[in-house]
mmCIF file of C-alpha atoms in Angstrom:
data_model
loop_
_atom_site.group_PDB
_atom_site.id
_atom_site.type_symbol
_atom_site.label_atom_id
_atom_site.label_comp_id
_atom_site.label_asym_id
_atom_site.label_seq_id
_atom_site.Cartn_x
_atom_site.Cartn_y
_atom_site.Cartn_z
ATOM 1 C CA UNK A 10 14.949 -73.788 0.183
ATOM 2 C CA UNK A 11 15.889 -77.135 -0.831
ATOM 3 C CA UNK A 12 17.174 -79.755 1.214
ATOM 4 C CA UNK A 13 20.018 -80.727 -1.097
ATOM 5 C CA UNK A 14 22.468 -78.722 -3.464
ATOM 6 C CA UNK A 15 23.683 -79.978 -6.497
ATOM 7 C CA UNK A 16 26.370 -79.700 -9.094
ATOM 8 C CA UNK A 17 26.914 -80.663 -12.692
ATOM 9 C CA UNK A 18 30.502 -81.401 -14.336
ATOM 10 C CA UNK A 19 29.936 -81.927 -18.267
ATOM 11 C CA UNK A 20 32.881 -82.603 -19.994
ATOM 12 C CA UNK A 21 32.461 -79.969 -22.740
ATOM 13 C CA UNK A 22 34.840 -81.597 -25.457
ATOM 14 C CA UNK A 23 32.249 -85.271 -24.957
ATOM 15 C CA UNK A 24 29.213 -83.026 -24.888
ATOM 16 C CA UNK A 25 27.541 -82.614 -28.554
ATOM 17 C CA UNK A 26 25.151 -79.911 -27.784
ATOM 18 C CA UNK A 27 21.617 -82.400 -28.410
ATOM 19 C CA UNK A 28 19.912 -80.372 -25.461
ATOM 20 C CA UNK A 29 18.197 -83.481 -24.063
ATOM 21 C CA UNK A 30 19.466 -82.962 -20.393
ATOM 22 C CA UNK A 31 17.988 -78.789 -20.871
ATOM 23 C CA UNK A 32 15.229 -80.576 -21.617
ATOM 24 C CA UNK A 33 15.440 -83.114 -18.695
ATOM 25 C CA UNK A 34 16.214 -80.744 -16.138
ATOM 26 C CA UNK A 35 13.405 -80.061 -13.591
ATOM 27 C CA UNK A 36 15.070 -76.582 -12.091
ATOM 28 C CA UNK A 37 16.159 -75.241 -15.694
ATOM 29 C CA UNK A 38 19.650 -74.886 -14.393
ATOM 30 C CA UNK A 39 21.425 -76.242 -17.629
ATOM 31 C CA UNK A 40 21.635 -74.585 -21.188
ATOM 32 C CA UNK A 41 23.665 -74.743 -24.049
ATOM 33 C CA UNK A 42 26.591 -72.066 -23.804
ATOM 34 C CA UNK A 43 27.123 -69.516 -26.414
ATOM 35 C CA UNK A 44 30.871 -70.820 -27.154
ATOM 36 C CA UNK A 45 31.289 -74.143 -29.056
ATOM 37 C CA UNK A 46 33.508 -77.270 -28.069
ATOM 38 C CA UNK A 47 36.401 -78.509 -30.293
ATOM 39 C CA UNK A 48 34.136 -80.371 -32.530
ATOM 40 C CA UNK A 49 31.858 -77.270 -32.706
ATOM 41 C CA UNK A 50 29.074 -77.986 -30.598
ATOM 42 C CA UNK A 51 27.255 -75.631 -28.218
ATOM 43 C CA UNK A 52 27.929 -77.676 -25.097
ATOM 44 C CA UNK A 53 25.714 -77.835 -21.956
ATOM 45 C CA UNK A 54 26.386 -76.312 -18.880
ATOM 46 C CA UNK A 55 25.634 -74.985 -15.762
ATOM 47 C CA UNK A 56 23.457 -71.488 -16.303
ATOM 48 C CA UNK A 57 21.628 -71.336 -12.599
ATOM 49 C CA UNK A 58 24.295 -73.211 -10.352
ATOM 50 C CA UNK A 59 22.117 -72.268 -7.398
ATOM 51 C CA UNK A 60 19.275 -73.828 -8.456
ATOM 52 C CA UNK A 61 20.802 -77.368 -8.806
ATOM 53 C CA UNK A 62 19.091 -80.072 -6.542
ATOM 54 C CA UNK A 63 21.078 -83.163 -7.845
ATOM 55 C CA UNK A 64 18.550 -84.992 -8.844
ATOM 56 C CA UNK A 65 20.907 -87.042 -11.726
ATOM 57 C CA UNK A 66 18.331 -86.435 -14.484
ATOM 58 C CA UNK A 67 20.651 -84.626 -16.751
ATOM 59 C CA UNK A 68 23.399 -87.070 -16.214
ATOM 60 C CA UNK A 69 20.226 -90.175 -16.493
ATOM 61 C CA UNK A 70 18.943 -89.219 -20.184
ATOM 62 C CA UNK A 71 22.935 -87.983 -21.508
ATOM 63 C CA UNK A 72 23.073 -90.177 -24.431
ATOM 64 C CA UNK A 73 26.863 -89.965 -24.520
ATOM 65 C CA UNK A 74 27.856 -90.130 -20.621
ATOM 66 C CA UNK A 75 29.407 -87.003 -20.167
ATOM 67 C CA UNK A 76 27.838 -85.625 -17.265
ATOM 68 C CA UNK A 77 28.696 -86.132 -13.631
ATOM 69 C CA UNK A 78 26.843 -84.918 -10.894
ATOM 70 C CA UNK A 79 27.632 -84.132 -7.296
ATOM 71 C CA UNK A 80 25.292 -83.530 -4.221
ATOM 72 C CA UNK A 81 25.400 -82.592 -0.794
ATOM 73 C CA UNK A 82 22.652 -81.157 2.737
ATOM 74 C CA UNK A 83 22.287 -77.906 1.810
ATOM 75 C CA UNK A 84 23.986 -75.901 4.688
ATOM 76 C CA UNK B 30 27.510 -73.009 -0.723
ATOM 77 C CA UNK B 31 29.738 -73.010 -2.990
ATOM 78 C CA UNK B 32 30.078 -75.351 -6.357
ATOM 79 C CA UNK B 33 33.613 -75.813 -5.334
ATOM 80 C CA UNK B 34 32.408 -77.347 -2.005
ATOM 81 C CA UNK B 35 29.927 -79.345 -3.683
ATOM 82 C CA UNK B 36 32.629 -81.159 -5.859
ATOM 83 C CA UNK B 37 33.973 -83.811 -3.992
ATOM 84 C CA UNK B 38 34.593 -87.000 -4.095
ATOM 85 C CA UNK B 39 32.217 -88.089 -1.291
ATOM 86 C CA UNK B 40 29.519 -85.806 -3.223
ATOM 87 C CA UNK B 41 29.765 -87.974 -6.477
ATOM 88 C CA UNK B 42 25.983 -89.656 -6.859
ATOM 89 C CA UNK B 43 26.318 -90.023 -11.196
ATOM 90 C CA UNK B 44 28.899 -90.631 -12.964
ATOM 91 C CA UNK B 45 29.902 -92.727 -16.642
ATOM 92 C CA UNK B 46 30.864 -95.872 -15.579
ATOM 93 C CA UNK B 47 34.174 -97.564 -15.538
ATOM 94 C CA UNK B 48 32.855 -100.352 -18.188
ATOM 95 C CA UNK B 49 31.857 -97.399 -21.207
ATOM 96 C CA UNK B 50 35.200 -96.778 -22.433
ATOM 97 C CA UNK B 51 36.993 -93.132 -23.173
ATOM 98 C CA UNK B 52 35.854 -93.143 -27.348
ATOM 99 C CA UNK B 53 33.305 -90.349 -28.136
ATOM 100 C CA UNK B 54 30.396 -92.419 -29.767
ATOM 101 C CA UNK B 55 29.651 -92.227 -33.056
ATOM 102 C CA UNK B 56 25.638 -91.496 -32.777
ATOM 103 C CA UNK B 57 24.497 -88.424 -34.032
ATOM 104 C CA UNK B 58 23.508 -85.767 -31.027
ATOM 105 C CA UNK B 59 20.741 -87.273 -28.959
ATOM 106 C CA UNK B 60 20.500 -90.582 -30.010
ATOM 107 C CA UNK B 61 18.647 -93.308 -28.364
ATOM 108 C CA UNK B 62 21.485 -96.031 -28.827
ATOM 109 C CA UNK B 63 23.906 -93.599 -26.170
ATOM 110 C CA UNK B 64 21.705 -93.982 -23.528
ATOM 111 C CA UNK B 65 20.396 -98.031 -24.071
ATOM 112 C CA UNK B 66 24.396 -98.573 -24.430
ATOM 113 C CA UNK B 67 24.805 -96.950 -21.407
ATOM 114 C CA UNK B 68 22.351 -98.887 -19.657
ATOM 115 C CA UNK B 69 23.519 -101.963 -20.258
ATOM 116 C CA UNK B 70 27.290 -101.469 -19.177
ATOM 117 C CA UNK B 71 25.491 -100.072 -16.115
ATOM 118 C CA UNK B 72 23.602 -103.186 -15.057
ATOM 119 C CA UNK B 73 26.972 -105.819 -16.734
ATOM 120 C CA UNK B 74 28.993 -103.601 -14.317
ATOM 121 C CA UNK B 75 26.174 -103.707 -11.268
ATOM 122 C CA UNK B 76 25.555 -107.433 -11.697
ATOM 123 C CA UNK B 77 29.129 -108.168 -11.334
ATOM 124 C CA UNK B 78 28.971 -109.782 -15.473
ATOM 125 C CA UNK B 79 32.102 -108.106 -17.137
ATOM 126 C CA UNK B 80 33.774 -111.863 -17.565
ATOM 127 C CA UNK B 81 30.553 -113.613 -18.753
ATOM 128 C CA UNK B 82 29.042 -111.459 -21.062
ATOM 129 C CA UNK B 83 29.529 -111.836 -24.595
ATOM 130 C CA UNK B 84 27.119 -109.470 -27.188
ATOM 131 C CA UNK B 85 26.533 -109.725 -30.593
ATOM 132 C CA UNK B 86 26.504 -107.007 -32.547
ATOM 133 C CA UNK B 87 24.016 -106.103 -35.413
ATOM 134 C CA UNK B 88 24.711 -104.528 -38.604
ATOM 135 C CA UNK B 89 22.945 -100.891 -38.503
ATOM 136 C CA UNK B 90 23.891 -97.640 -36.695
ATOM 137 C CA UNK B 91 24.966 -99.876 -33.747
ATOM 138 C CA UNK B 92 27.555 -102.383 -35.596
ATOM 139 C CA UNK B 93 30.542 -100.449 -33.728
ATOM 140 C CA UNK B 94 28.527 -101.241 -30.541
ATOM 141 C CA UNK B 95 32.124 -103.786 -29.566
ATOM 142 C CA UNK B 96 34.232 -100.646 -29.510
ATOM 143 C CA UNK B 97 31.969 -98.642 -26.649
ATOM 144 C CA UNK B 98 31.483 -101.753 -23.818
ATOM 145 C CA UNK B 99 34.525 -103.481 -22.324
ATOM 146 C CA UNK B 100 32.812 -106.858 -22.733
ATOM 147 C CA UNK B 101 33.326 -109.911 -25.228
ATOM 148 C CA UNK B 102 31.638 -108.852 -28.725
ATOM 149 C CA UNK B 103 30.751 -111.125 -31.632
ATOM 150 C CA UNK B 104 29.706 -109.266 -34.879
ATOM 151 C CA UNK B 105 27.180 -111.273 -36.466
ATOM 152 C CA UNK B 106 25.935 -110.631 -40.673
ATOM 153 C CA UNK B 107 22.678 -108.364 -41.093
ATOM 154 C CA UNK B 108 20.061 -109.778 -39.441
ATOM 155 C CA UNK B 109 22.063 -113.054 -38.415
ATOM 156 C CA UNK B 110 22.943 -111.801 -34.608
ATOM 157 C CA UNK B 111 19.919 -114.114 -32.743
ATOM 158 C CA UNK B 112 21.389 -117.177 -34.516
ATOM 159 C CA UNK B 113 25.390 -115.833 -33.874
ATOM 160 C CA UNK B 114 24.241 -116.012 -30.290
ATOM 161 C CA UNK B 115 22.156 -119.284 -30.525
ATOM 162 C CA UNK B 116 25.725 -120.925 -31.208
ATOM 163 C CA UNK B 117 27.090 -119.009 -28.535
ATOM 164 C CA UNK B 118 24.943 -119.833 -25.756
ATOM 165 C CA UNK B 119 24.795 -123.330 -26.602
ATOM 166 C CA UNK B 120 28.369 -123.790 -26.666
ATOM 167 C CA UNK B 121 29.202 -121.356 -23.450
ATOM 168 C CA UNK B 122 25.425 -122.076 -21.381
ATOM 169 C CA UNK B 123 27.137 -120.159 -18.730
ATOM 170 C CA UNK B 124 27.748 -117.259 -19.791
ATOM 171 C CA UNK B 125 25.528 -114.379 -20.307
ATOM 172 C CA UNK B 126 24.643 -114.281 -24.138
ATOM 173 C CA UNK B 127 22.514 -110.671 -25.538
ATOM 174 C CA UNK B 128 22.290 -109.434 -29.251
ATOM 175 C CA UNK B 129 21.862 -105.872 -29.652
ATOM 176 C CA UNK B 130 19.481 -105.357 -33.414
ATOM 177 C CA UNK B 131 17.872 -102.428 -34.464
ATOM 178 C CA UNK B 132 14.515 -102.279 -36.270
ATOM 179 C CA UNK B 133 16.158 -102.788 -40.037
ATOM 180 C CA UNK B 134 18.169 -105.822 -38.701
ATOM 181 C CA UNK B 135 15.768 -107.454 -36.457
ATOM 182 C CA UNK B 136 11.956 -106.554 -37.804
ATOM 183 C CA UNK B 137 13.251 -107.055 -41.894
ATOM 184 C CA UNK B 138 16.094 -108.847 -42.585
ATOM 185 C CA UNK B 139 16.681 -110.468 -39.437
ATOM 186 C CA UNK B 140 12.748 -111.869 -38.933
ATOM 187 C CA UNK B 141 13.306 -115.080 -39.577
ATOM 188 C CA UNK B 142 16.503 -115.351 -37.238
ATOM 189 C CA UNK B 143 14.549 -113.486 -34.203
ATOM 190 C CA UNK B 144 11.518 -115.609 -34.715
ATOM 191 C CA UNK B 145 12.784 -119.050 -34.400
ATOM 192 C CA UNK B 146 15.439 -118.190 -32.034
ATOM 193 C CA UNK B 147 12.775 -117.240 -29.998
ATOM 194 C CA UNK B 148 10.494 -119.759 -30.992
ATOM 195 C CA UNK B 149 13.262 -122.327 -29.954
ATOM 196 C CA UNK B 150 13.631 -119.951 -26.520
ATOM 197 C CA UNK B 151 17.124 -120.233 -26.633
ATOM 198 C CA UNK B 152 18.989 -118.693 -23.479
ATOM 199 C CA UNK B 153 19.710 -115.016 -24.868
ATOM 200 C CA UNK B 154 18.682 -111.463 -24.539
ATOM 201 C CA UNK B 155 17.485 -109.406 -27.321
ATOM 202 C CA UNK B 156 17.925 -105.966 -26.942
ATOM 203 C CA UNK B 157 15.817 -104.546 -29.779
ATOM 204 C CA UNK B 158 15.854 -100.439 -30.858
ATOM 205 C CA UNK B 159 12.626 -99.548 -32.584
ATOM 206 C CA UNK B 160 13.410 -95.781 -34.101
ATOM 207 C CA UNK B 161 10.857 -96.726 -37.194
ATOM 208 C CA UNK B 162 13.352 -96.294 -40.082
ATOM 209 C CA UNK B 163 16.803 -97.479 -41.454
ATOM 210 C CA UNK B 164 18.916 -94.618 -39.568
ATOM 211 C CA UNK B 165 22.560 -95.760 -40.832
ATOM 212 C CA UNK B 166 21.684 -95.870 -44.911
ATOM 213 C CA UNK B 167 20.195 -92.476 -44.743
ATOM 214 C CA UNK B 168 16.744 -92.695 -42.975
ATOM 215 C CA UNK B 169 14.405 -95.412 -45.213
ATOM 216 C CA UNK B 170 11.035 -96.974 -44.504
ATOM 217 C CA UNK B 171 11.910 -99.817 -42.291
ATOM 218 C CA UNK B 172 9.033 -102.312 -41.597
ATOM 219 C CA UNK B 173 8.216 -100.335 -37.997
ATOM 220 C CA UNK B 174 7.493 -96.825 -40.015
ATOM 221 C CA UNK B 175 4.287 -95.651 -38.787
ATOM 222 C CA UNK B 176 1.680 -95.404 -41.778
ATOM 223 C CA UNK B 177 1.781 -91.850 -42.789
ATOM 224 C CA UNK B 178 5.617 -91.234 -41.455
ATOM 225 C CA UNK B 179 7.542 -89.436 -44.306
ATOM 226 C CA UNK B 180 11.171 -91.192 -45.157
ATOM 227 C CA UNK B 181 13.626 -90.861 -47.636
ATOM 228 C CA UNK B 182 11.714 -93.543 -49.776
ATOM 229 C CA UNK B 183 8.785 -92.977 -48.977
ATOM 230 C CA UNK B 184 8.486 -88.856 -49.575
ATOM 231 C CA UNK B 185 4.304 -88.728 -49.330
ATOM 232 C CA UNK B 186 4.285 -90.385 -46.451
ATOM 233 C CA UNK B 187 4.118 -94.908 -45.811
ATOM 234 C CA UNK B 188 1.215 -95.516 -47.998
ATOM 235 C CA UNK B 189 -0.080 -99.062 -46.705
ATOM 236 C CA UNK B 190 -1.800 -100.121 -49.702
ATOM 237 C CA UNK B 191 1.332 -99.568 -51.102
ATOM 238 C CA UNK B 192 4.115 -100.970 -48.361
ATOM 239 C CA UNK B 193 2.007 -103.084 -45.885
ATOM 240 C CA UNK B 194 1.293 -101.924 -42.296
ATOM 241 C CA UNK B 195 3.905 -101.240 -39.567
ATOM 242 C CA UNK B 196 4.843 -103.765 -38.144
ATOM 243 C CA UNK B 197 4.735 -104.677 -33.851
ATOM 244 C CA UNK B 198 7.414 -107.012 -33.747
ATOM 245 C CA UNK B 199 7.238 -107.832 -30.076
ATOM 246 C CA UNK B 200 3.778 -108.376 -29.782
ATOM 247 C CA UNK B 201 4.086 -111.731 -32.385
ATOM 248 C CA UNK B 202 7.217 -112.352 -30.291
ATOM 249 C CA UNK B 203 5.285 -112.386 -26.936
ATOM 250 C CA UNK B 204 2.952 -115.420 -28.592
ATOM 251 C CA UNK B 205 5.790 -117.320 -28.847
ATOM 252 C CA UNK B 206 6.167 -120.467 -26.190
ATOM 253 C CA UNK B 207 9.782 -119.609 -25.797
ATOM 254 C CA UNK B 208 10.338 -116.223 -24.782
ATOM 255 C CA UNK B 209 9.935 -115.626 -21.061
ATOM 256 C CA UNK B 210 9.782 -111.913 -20.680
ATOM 257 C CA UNK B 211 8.816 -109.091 -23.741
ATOM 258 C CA UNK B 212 8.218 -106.172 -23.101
ATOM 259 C CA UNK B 213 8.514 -102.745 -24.773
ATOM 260 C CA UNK B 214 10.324 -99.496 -23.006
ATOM 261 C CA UNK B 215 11.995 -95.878 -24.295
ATOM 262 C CA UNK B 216 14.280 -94.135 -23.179
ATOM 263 C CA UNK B 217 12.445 -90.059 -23.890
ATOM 264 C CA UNK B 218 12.460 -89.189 -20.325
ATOM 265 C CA UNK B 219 14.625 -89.719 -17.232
ATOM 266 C CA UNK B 220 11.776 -91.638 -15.560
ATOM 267 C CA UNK B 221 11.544 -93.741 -18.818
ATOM 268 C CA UNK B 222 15.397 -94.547 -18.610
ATOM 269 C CA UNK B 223 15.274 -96.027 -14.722
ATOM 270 C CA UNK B 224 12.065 -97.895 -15.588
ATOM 271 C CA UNK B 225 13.938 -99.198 -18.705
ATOM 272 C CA UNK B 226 17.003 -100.411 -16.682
ATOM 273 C CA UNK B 227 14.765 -102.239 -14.791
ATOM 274 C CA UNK B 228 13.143 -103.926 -17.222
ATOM 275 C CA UNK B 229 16.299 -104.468 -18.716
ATOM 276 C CA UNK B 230 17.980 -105.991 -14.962
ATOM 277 C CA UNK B 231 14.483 -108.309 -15.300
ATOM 278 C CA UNK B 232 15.466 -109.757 -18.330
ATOM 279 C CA UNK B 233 19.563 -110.166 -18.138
ATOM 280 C CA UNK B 234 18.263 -112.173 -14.188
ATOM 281 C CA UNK B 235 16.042 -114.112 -15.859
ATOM 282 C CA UNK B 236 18.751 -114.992 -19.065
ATOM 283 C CA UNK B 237 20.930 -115.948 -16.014
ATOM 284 C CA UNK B 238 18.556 -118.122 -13.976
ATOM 285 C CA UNK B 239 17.844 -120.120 -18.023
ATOM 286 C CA UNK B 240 14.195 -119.295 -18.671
ATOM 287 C CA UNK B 241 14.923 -118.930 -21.873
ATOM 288 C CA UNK B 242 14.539 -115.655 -24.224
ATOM 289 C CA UNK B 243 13.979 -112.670 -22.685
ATOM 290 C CA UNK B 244 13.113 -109.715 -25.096
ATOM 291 C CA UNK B 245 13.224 -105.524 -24.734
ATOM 292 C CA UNK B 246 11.947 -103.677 -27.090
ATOM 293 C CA UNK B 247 13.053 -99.550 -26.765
ATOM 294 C CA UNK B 248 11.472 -97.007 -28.922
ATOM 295 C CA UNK B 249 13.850 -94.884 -29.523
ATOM 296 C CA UNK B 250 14.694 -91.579 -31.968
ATOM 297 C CA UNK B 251 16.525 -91.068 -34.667
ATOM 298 C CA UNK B 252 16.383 -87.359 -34.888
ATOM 299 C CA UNK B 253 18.747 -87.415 -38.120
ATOM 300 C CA UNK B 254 16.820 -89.140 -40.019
ATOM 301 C CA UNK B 255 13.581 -87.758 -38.576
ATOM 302 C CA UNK B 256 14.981 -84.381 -39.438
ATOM 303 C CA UNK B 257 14.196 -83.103 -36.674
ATOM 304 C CA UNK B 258 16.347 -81.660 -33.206
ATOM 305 C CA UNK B 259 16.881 -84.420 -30.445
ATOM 306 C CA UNK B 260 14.247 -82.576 -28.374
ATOM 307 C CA UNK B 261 11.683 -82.285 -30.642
ATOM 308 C CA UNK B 262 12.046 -86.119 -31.657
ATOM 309 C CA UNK B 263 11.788 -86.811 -28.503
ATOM 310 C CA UNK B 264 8.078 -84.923 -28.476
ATOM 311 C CA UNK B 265 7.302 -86.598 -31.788
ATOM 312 C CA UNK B 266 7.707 -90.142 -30.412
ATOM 313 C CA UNK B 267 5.768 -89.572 -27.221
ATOM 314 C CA UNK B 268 2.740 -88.290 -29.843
ATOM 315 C CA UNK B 269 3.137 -90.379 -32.770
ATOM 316 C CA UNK B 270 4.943 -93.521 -32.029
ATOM 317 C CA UNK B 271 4.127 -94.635 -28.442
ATOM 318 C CA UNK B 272 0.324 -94.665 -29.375
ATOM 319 C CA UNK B 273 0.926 -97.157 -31.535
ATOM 320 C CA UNK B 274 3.794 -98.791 -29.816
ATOM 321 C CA UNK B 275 2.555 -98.841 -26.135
ATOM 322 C CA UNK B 276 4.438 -99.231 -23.498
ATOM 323 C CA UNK B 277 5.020 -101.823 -20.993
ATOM 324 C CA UNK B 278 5.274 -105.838 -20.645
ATOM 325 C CA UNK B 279 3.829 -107.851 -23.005
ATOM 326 C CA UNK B 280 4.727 -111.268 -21.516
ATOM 327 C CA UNK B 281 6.137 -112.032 -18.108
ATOM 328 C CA UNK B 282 6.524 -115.902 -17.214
ATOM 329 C CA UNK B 283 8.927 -118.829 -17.353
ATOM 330 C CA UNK B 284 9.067 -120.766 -20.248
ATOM 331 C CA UNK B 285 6.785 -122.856 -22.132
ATOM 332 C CA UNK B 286 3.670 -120.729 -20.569
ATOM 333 C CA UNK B 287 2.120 -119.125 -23.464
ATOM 334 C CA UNK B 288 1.179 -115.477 -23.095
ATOM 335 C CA UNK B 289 -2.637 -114.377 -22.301
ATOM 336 C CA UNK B 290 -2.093 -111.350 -23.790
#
């Protein structure tokens, strides 16, 4: 299991669905959701919480900021 | 453990920081200029610069670059921005001077601005985004369009018996006596991004500590006018225009040393 867990916050109504951080991602935890934001994007978020190291690469290649990510010793 | 246990405060490890303001860019999905943008207010905020910066903004996608970054912004004509910030330095030598130019405003209209402000190795940073076509006007051959590349006026592909070669800006740039650092990033991958910033914390220490011009190149996407999806541009760039664009420093000295490269 891995040492550290991980969680993503997007903000869904900054988020315009380009996919880079799906892309990015080294677990494949993120995808772009079904539902679209105000503007009509398919936003990113979380698909395989567990899976989430926090490694930051999502939130490194975001081209518009909207991702924060949070990590902690897995218990 | 839960997500909700995961979210706290003492958790945080990324987050946008305090120097982007709250307006939703104007860039297209994906776009290179997000992420350089982002960057930059990074290291201004990590290098303690907020009160000393001023940029100069360019005329291109970028031109609303003043109403992203909580900094001091000049907006310069097309092409003008190296000799905007020429005046600027000289007048305010300590503060920390950069223009911000994409490919259209730097490598065509702009060359003769970029080349003898350079030349002259006056005390600025050039930021400059290589995406290899006029993004803003509706995707035209810029002077960086690789030979082949297909553009709005260019439909069969760049023809260079027809519209020259493409053109690698930085590399004349690193001949010149006055530039201190070049050197030529992208920002595809997250790896590329951290090695980016610090190439990019290189040059803004060296614009501080007056060894004259420092240069950055990015290659960067424009997936609009590329047609393509952010992703995919992102593919097409590491095949097509990093080969001929390589990565990595050009020129690394103090000034007046010319470049052996």
């Amino acid at each position: 299991m891995a040492k550290f867990v991980g969680a993503v916050v997007v903000d869904k109504e900054t988020c315009k669905g380009c996919g880079v951080c799906v892309d990015a991602c080294p677990e494949s935890v993120l995808a772009l959701h079904r539902d679209v934001n105000g503007k009509g994007y398919h936003y990113s978020y979380m698909k395989d919480a567990g899976a989430c190291i926090g490694c930051i690469n999502c939130g490194v290649v975001c081209p518009d900021t909207c991702i924060t990510v949070y990590r902690a010793k897995a218990s | 453990m839960e997500i909700q246990e995961i979210i706290k405060p003492e958790n945080l490890v990324y987050q946008k920081t305090p120097l982007l303001n709250d307006d939703v860019m104007h860039y297209c999905p994906g776009c290179s200029h997000g992420v350089v943008h982002k960057l930059l207010a990074e290291l201004i905020e990590e290098m303690d610069l907020q009160e000393k910066t001023i940029g100069v903004a360019p005329v291109g996608c970028s031109v609303f670059a003043y109403n992203y970054i909580d900094i001091d912004w000049q907006e310069a004509a097309h092409g003008r921005a190296p000799a905007v910030a020429t005046g600027i330095a000289r007048i305010n030598p300590d503060n920390f001077v950069f223009t911000y130019q994409g490919d259209g405003d730097l490598a065509s209209i702009g060359t003769a601005e970029i080349m003898h402000a350079c030349n002259r190795g006056e005390n600025i940073l050039v930021i400059f985004i290589n995406n290899g076509i006029y993004g803003m006007t509706g995707g035209q051959m810029a002077p960086t369009t690789l030979e082949g590349m297909v553009t709005s006026t260019t439909p069969n592909g760049r023809n260079v018996d027809l519209n020259g070669y493409p053109m690698k800006i930085t590399n004349l740039i690193a001949q010149l006596p006055g530039t201190s650092y070049v050197t030529r990033q992208s920002v595809h991958t997250a790896a590329a991004v951290r090695k980016c910033k610090r190439s990019i914390k290189k040059a803004i220490q060296n614009v501080l500590d007056k060894k004259g011009t420092s240069f950055v190149e990015v290659v960067s996407t424009c997936n609009s006018g590329w047609k393509m999806t952010p992703v995919d541009s992102n593919k097409w760039m590491e095949e097509n225009m990093i080969p001929y664009y390589p990565l990595g420093d050009m020129k690394d000295t103090i000034k007046g040393e010319h470049s052996d490269r």
